[in-house]
Coordinates of C-alpha atoms and ligand atoms in Angstrom, one line a residue:
M1 CA 114.1 90.7 113.2
K2 CA 112.9 93.5 111.1
T3 CA 112.6 94.0 106.9
M4 CA 113.3 97.6 107.2
S5 CA 113.6 100.6 109.8
W6 CA 114.5 104.0 109.9
T7 CA 117.0 105.2 112.1
A8 CA 119.2 108.6 112.4
K9 CA 118.4 109.2 108.8
Q10 CA 119.6 106.1 107.8
L11 CA 117.5 103.3 106.1
I12 CA 118.7 99.6 107.5
L13 CA 117.5 96.7 105.2
L14 CA 117.6 93.2 106.0
D15 CA 119.8 91.5 103.2
Q16 CA 116.7 88.8 101.8
T17 CA 119.3 87.5 99.3
K18 CA 121.3 86.1 102.2
L19 CA 118.4 84.5 104.3
P20 CA 117.5 81.7 105.8
L21 CA 121.4 81.2 106.7
I22 CA 122.8 84.6 107.6
E23 CA 121.1 87.3 109.1
E24 CA 122.9 90.2 108.0
Y25 CA 121.7 94.5 107.7
I26 CA 122.6 96.8 104.9
T27 CA 123.0 100.3 106.3
C28 CA 121.5 102.4 103.2
T29 CA 122.9 106.2 103.8
D30 CA 122.3 107.3 100.3
Y31 CA 119.3 106.8 98.1
Q32 CA 121.6 104.8 95.4
R33 CA 122.2 102.2 97.9
V34 CA 118.6 101.8 98.0
A35 CA 118.1 101.7 94.9
L36 CA 120.4 98.9 94.3
A37 CA 119.0 97.0 96.9
I38 CA 115.5 97.1 95.6
K39 CA 117.1 95.6 92.4
R40 CA 119.2 93.1 93.7
L41 CA 116.1 91.9 95.7
E42 CA 118.1 92.4 99.4
V43 CA 114.8 94.0 100.0
R44 CA 111.9 92.9 98.1
G45 CA 107.9 92.2 98.0
A46 CA 105.5 95.2 96.6
P47 CA 104.6 96.9 99.9
A48 CA 108.4 96.7 101.1
I49 CA 109.6 98.2 97.9
G50 CA 107.3 101.3 98.3
A51 CA 108.4 102.1 101.4
A52 CA 111.8 101.6 100.8
A53 CA 111.8 103.8 97.9
A54 CA 109.8 106.4 100.0
F55 CA 112.8 106.5 102.4
A56 CA 115.3 106.6 99.6
L57 CA 113.8 109.8 98.4
V58 CA 114.2 111.1 101.9
L59 CA 118.1 110.2 101.6
A60 CA 118.4 112.0 98.2
A61 CA 116.7 114.8 99.8
L62 CA 118.7 114.9 102.3
E63 CA 121.9 114.4 100.1
L64 CA 120.8 117.6 97.9
S65 CA 120.0 119.9 100.8
A66 CA 124.0 120.1 101.2
Q67 CA 124.2 121.8 97.8
Q68 CA 122.4 125.4 98.8
L69 CA 120.1 124.8 95.8
S70 CA 117.4 127.3 94.9
Y71 CA 113.9 125.4 95.9
S72 CA 113.0 125.1 92.0
E73 CA 116.6 123.7 91.1
F74 CA 116.5 121.5 94.3
V75 CA 113.0 120.0 93.0
N76 CA 114.4 119.6 89.6
Q77 CA 117.2 117.6 91.1
L78 CA 115.4 115.4 93.2
K79 CA 112.9 114.4 90.2
N80 CA 115.9 113.1 88.4
C81 CA 116.8 111.3 92.2
Q82 CA 113.1 109.9 91.9
Q83 CA 113.3 108.2 88.4
E84 CA 116.7 106.9 89.4
I85 CA 115.1 105.2 92.0
A86 CA 111.7 104.2 89.8
A87 CA 113.7 102.2 87.5
A88 CA 115.0 99.8 89.8
R89 CA 112.0 97.4 89.0
P90 CA 108.9 97.3 87.0
T91 CA 106.4 95.3 88.3
A92 CA 105.3 96.4 91.7
V93 CA 103.2 99.4 91.5
N94 CA 103.8 100.4 95.1
L95 CA 107.4 101.6 94.0
F96 CA 105.6 104.2 91.7
W97 CA 102.7 104.8 93.9
A98 CA 105.0 105.4 96.9
L99 CA 107.3 107.7 95.2
E100 CA 104.4 109.8 93.4
K101 CA 103.0 110.0 97.0
T102 CA 105.9 111.5 98.3
F103 CA 107.2 113.4 95.3
A104 CA 103.8 115.3 95.0
L105 CA 104.9 117.2 98.3
T106 CA 106.9 119.3 96.2
A107 CA 104.2 121.2 95.1
T108 CA 102.8 122.0 98.6
C109 CA 106.1 122.5 100.2
Q110 CA 107.8 126.1 99.8
T111 CA 111.2 125.6 101.3
V112 CA 113.7 122.6 101.5
A113 CA 113.7 122.1 105.1
E114 CA 109.8 122.0 105.2
L115 CA 110.2 119.4 102.2
I116 CA 112.7 117.1 103.9
T117 CA 110.5 117.0 107.2
A118 CA 107.2 116.3 105.1
L119 CA 108.8 113.5 103.2
E120 CA 110.0 112.2 106.0
Q121 CA 106.9 112.0 107.5
T122 CA 105.1 110.9 104.7
A123 CA 107.7 107.9 104.4
L124 CA 107.0 107.1 107.9
S125 CA 103.0 107.0 107.3
I126 CA 103.2 104.8 104.5
Y127 CA 105.4 102.4 106.8
Q128 CA 102.7 102.7 109.5
D129 CA 99.5 102.5 107.3
D130 CA 101.3 99.2 105.7
V131 CA 101.5 97.8 109.2
Q132 CA 97.9 98.5 109.6
A133 CA 96.4 97.5 106.4
N134 CA 98.7 94.2 106.8
Q135 CA 96.6 93.4 110.0
K136 CA 93.2 94.1 108.7
I137 CA 94.0 92.0 105.7
G138 CA 94.8 89.2 108.3
E139 CA 91.5 89.9 110.2
Y140 CA 89.7 89.9 106.9
G141 CA 91.0 87.0 105.4
A142 CA 91.0 84.5 108.2
A143 CA 87.4 85.6 108.7
L144 CA 86.8 83.6 105.3
F145 CA 87.9 80.3 106.7
T146 CA 85.2 78.6 109.0
E147 CA 87.1 75.3 109.8
Q148 CA 90.6 74.0 110.0
I149 CA 92.1 74.4 106.5
N150 CA 95.4 73.6 104.6
I151 CA 96.8 76.5 102.4
L152 CA 99.1 76.9 99.7
T153 CA 101.4 80.0 99.0
H154 CA 103.5 80.9 96.6
C155 CA 106.6 83.6 96.8
N156 CA 106.8 85.3 100.1
A157 CA 104.1 87.8 100.7
G158 CA 105.1 87.8 104.3
A159 CA 106.8 90.2 106.8
L160 CA 109.8 90.1 104.6
A161 CA 108.1 91.4 102.0
T162 CA 105.7 94.2 103.7
C163 CA 106.2 96.5 106.6
G164 CA 103.8 94.5 109.0
I165 CA 102.8 90.8 109.5
G166 CA 102.1 90.3 105.6
T167 CA 99.3 90.2 103.3
A168 CA 99.0 86.4 102.2
L169 CA 100.9 85.3 105.6
G170 CA 99.0 87.7 107.3
V171 CA 96.0 86.3 106.6
I172 CA 97.4 82.7 107.4
K173 CA 99.2 83.9 110.7
V174 CA 95.4 85.6 111.9
A175 CA 94.0 82.2 110.6
H176 CA 96.6 80.1 112.4
Q177 CA 96.2 82.5 115.7
Q178 CA 92.2 81.3 115.1
H179 CA 93.2 77.5 115.3
K180 CA 92.4 77.4 112.0
I181 CA 95.3 76.3 109.9
G182 CA 96.2 72.6 109.6
M183 CA 99.4 73.0 107.4
V184 CA 100.6 75.5 105.0
Y185 CA 102.4 74.2 102.0
A186 CA 105.2 76.6 100.6
D187 CA 106.1 76.5 97.2
E188 CA 109.7 76.5 96.6
T189 CA 109.5 79.4 94.0
R190 CA 112.2 78.9 91.5
P191 CA 114.2 80.7 90.5
L192 CA 115.0 82.5 93.8
L193 CA 113.1 80.3 96.1
Q194 CA 111.7 83.1 98.1
G195 CA 109.2 80.1 99.1
A196 CA 111.8 77.9 100.3
R197 CA 114.2 80.6 101.5
L198 CA 111.9 83.1 102.7
T199 CA 108.4 81.7 103.7
S200 CA 109.3 78.5 105.1
F201 CA 112.0 80.3 107.5
E202 CA 109.0 83.2 108.4
L203 CA 106.2 80.9 109.2
Q204 CA 108.5 78.5 110.9
Q205 CA 109.7 81.4 113.2
A206 CA 105.9 82.4 113.7
G207 CA 105.2 78.8 114.9
V208 CA 103.0 78.1 111.9
P209 CA 103.2 74.6 110.7
V210 CA 104.7 74.7 107.0
T211 CA 105.7 71.9 104.5
V212 CA 108.0 73.2 101.4
I213 CA 106.9 71.6 98.2
T214 CA 108.9 72.2 94.6
D215 CA 106.6 74.2 92.0
N216 CA 106.0 71.1 90.2
M217 CA 104.4 69.3 92.8
A218 CA 101.5 72.1 93.4
G219 CA 99.5 70.2 91.0
W220 CA 99.7 67.2 92.8
V221 CA 98.9 68.0 96.2
M222 CA 95.3 69.5 94.6
K223 CA 94.7 66.2 93.1
N224 CA 95.4 64.6 96.3
K225 CA 93.0 67.1 98.3
M226 CA 95.9 68.2 100.3
I227 CA 95.0 71.9 100.5
Q228 CA 91.5 73.5 100.5
A229 CA 92.5 77.0 99.5
I230 CA 95.5 79.2 97.9
V231 CA 96.5 82.6 99.3
V232 CA 99.1 84.5 97.6
G233 CA 99.8 88.2 97.5
A234 CA 100.5 90.6 94.0
D235 CA 102.5 93.1 92.8
R236 CA 99.9 95.1 90.7
I237 CA 95.9 94.6 90.5
A238 CA 94.2 96.2 87.5
Q239 CA 91.2 97.8 87.3
N240 CA 89.0 94.5 86.5
G241 CA 91.0 92.6 89.0
D242 CA 93.5 91.1 86.5
T243 CA 96.6 90.4 89.0
A244 CA 100.3 90.2 88.5
N245 CA 102.3 88.3 91.2
K246 CA 105.3 86.4 91.2
I247 CA 105.8 83.8 88.3
G248 CA 103.9 80.8 88.8
T249 CA 101.0 82.4 90.3
Y250 CA 98.9 81.7 87.1
S251 CA 100.1 78.1 86.8
L252 CA 98.4 77.5 90.1
A253 CA 94.9 79.4 89.4
V254 CA 94.8 77.3 86.5
L255 CA 95.4 74.2 88.6
A256 CA 92.9 75.4 91.0
K257 CA 90.1 76.2 88.8
E258 CA 90.6 72.4 87.5
H259 CA 90.4 71.3 91.1
Q260 CA 87.7 73.6 92.4
I261 CA 90.1 75.1 95.0
P262 CA 89.5 78.9 95.6
L263 CA 92.9 81.3 94.8
Y264 CA 92.8 84.2 97.0
I265 CA 94.9 87.5 96.6
A266 CA 95.7 89.2 99.5
A267 CA 97.1 92.8 98.9
P268 CA 96.7 96.4 100.2
I269 CA 95.0 99.3 97.9
S270 CA 98.2 100.6 97.2
T271 CA 98.9 97.6 94.9
F272 CA 96.1 98.5 92.7
D273 CA 96.8 100.5 89.5
F274 CA 93.4 102.3 88.8
S275 CA 95.1 103.6 85.5
L276 CA 95.1 100.2 83.7
V277 CA 91.8 98.9 82.3
D278 CA 93.1 95.0 82.6
G279 CA 96.6 92.9 83.2
E280 CA 97.7 93.4 79.2
A281 CA 99.3 96.4 79.9
I282 CA 101.3 95.3 83.6
P283 CA 105.1 95.6 82.7
I284 CA 106.5 92.1 83.5
E285 CA 110.2 92.4 84.8
E286 CA 112.6 90.1 83.2
R287 CA 115.5 89.0 85.2
S288 CA 119.2 87.8 84.6
A289 CA 119.4 84.7 82.8
L290 CA 122.0 84.1 85.5
E291 CA 118.9 83.1 88.0
V292 CA 117.8 80.3 85.8
Q293 CA 121.4 79.0 84.8
S294 CA 122.0 78.3 88.3
I295 CA 120.6 78.4 92.0
Q296 CA 122.8 79.9 94.3
G297 CA 125.8 80.4 92.6
V298 CA 125.8 76.6 91.2
A299 CA 125.4 76.2 87.8
T300 CA 122.3 73.6 87.0
T301 CA 122.6 74.1 83.0
P302 CA 125.1 74.1 80.5
P303 CA 127.4 77.5 80.2
A304 CA 125.4 80.4 78.5
M305 CA 122.4 78.4 77.7
P306 CA 119.5 80.5 76.5
V307 CA 116.7 81.0 79.3
F308 CA 113.6 82.6 79.5
N309 CA 113.3 84.6 82.9
P310 CA 110.1 86.4 83.8
A311 CA 109.7 87.6 87.1
F312 CA 106.2 87.9 87.1
D313 CA 102.8 86.5 85.4
V314 CA 99.2 88.0 85.4
T315 CA 96.4 86.0 86.8
P316 CA 93.4 86.7 84.8
A317 CA 90.3 88.0 87.4
A318 CA 88.2 85.4 86.1
Y319 CA 90.6 82.7 87.8
I320 CA 90.3 84.7 91.3
Q321 CA 88.0 83.8 94.1
G322 CA 88.2 86.8 96.1
I323 CA 91.0 90.1 96.6
I324 CA 91.3 90.6 100.3
T325 CA 92.1 94.4 101.2
E326 CA 92.4 96.5 104.5
Y327 CA 88.8 97.3 103.5
G328 CA 87.3 93.8 102.8
V329 CA 87.2 91.0 100.6
I330 CA 86.3 92.0 97.0
Q331 CA 84.6 88.5 96.2
Q332 CA 84.6 87.4 92.4
P333 CA 86.4 90.6 91.1
T334 CA 84.8 92.3 88.3
A335 CA 85.6 95.7 86.9
A336 CA 82.4 96.6 87.9
K337 CA 82.4 95.5 91.7
I338 CA 85.9 96.7 92.1
L339 CA 84.4 100.1 90.9
A340 CA 81.5 99.8 93.6
F341 CA 84.0 99.0 96.0
R342 CA 86.0 102.0 95.6
K343 CA 82.9 104.4 95.7
Q344 CA 81.8 102.5 98.8
H345 CA 85.2 103.0 100.5
Q346 CA 86.0 106.5 98.9
L347 CA 89.1 105.0 97.6
Ligands
MRU401 O1 110.3 89.5 93.2 P1 109.5 89.5 94.3 O2 110.3 88.7 95.5 O3 109.8 91.1 94.9 O4 108.0 89.1 94.7 C1 107.2 89.5 95.6 C2 105.8 88.9 95.0 O5 105.8 88.6 93.8 C3 105.0 89.2 96.2 O6 104.3 88.1 96.0 C4 104.0 90.3 96.1 O7 105.4 91.0 95.9 C5 103.6 90.5 97.2 S1 104.4 90.8 98.7 C6 103.1 91.3 100.0

């Protein structure tokens, strides 16, 4: 089962809104369909959104190439498409990172044909680089654990959210290969149940022992010493290590601090937003009230009940034990440590 594949100038996406009950694929032949898939969470997770957006720009360029435009007019039109794709979701910085990286090629290419080739190659390398980054994150993360432990994770930061084995779930999968995993507790992750539907499914398929809990059980699981570490992914990390991730991560971090349980963030460098001093300015997506008023189409509140539905929260760096990247682990992240890490690895 593959989260996305690029074949014959089409992007095939696994429809994650239907998992785990139905395995269905969406064939995207135009960029608008990819943007819609990102909006609907048919493709989701920061690195996967980034890669999908890069392929969407290739589709946009292919479509525009039929119009015989001058190169400068072509680039103008492509910019509009880029902005349309970027508007799909606001929080995961990988979306903007991938679109900027691919659109920047317009300045170095001279012809439409040259640009299309470069866009496709770059989209493929964004995908491939993420596969490798996931593997490295998995290895650096697994090395943090010296004995068998139980881990709690939130949302889905696995193969379904990336191009490779996953970030948080990459750490868990590599640790499992090294016989270091007793049990993984997967938070259900209301409102859209990425934990109950996707993480449980992905870990089950990978043969990793997994138990689902509802989000409000996490504190009790910690109190009863049922987990020794928390590993989650990220959607955007500021210069100082403040981290936006799926709503509920902040609550876990506060509980973890109380119970002296280390919370690790596993994320590639593409998830850092070095333009932001701290997490204050990270845009938090608010999604449809329907997601809280119902579960998979079945109403759970009185009709039209007002709800608040932020899709992400920001965990201050002070609550984070370490950020696991493809270049190594930044322990107890601060602005100074992250800057030194960037210098050391020329990032
Ligand atoms: O709304 P989603 O499902 O796209 O949210 C995903 C998350 O919050 C993930 O934890 C994050 O993107 C990291 S995925 C490797």
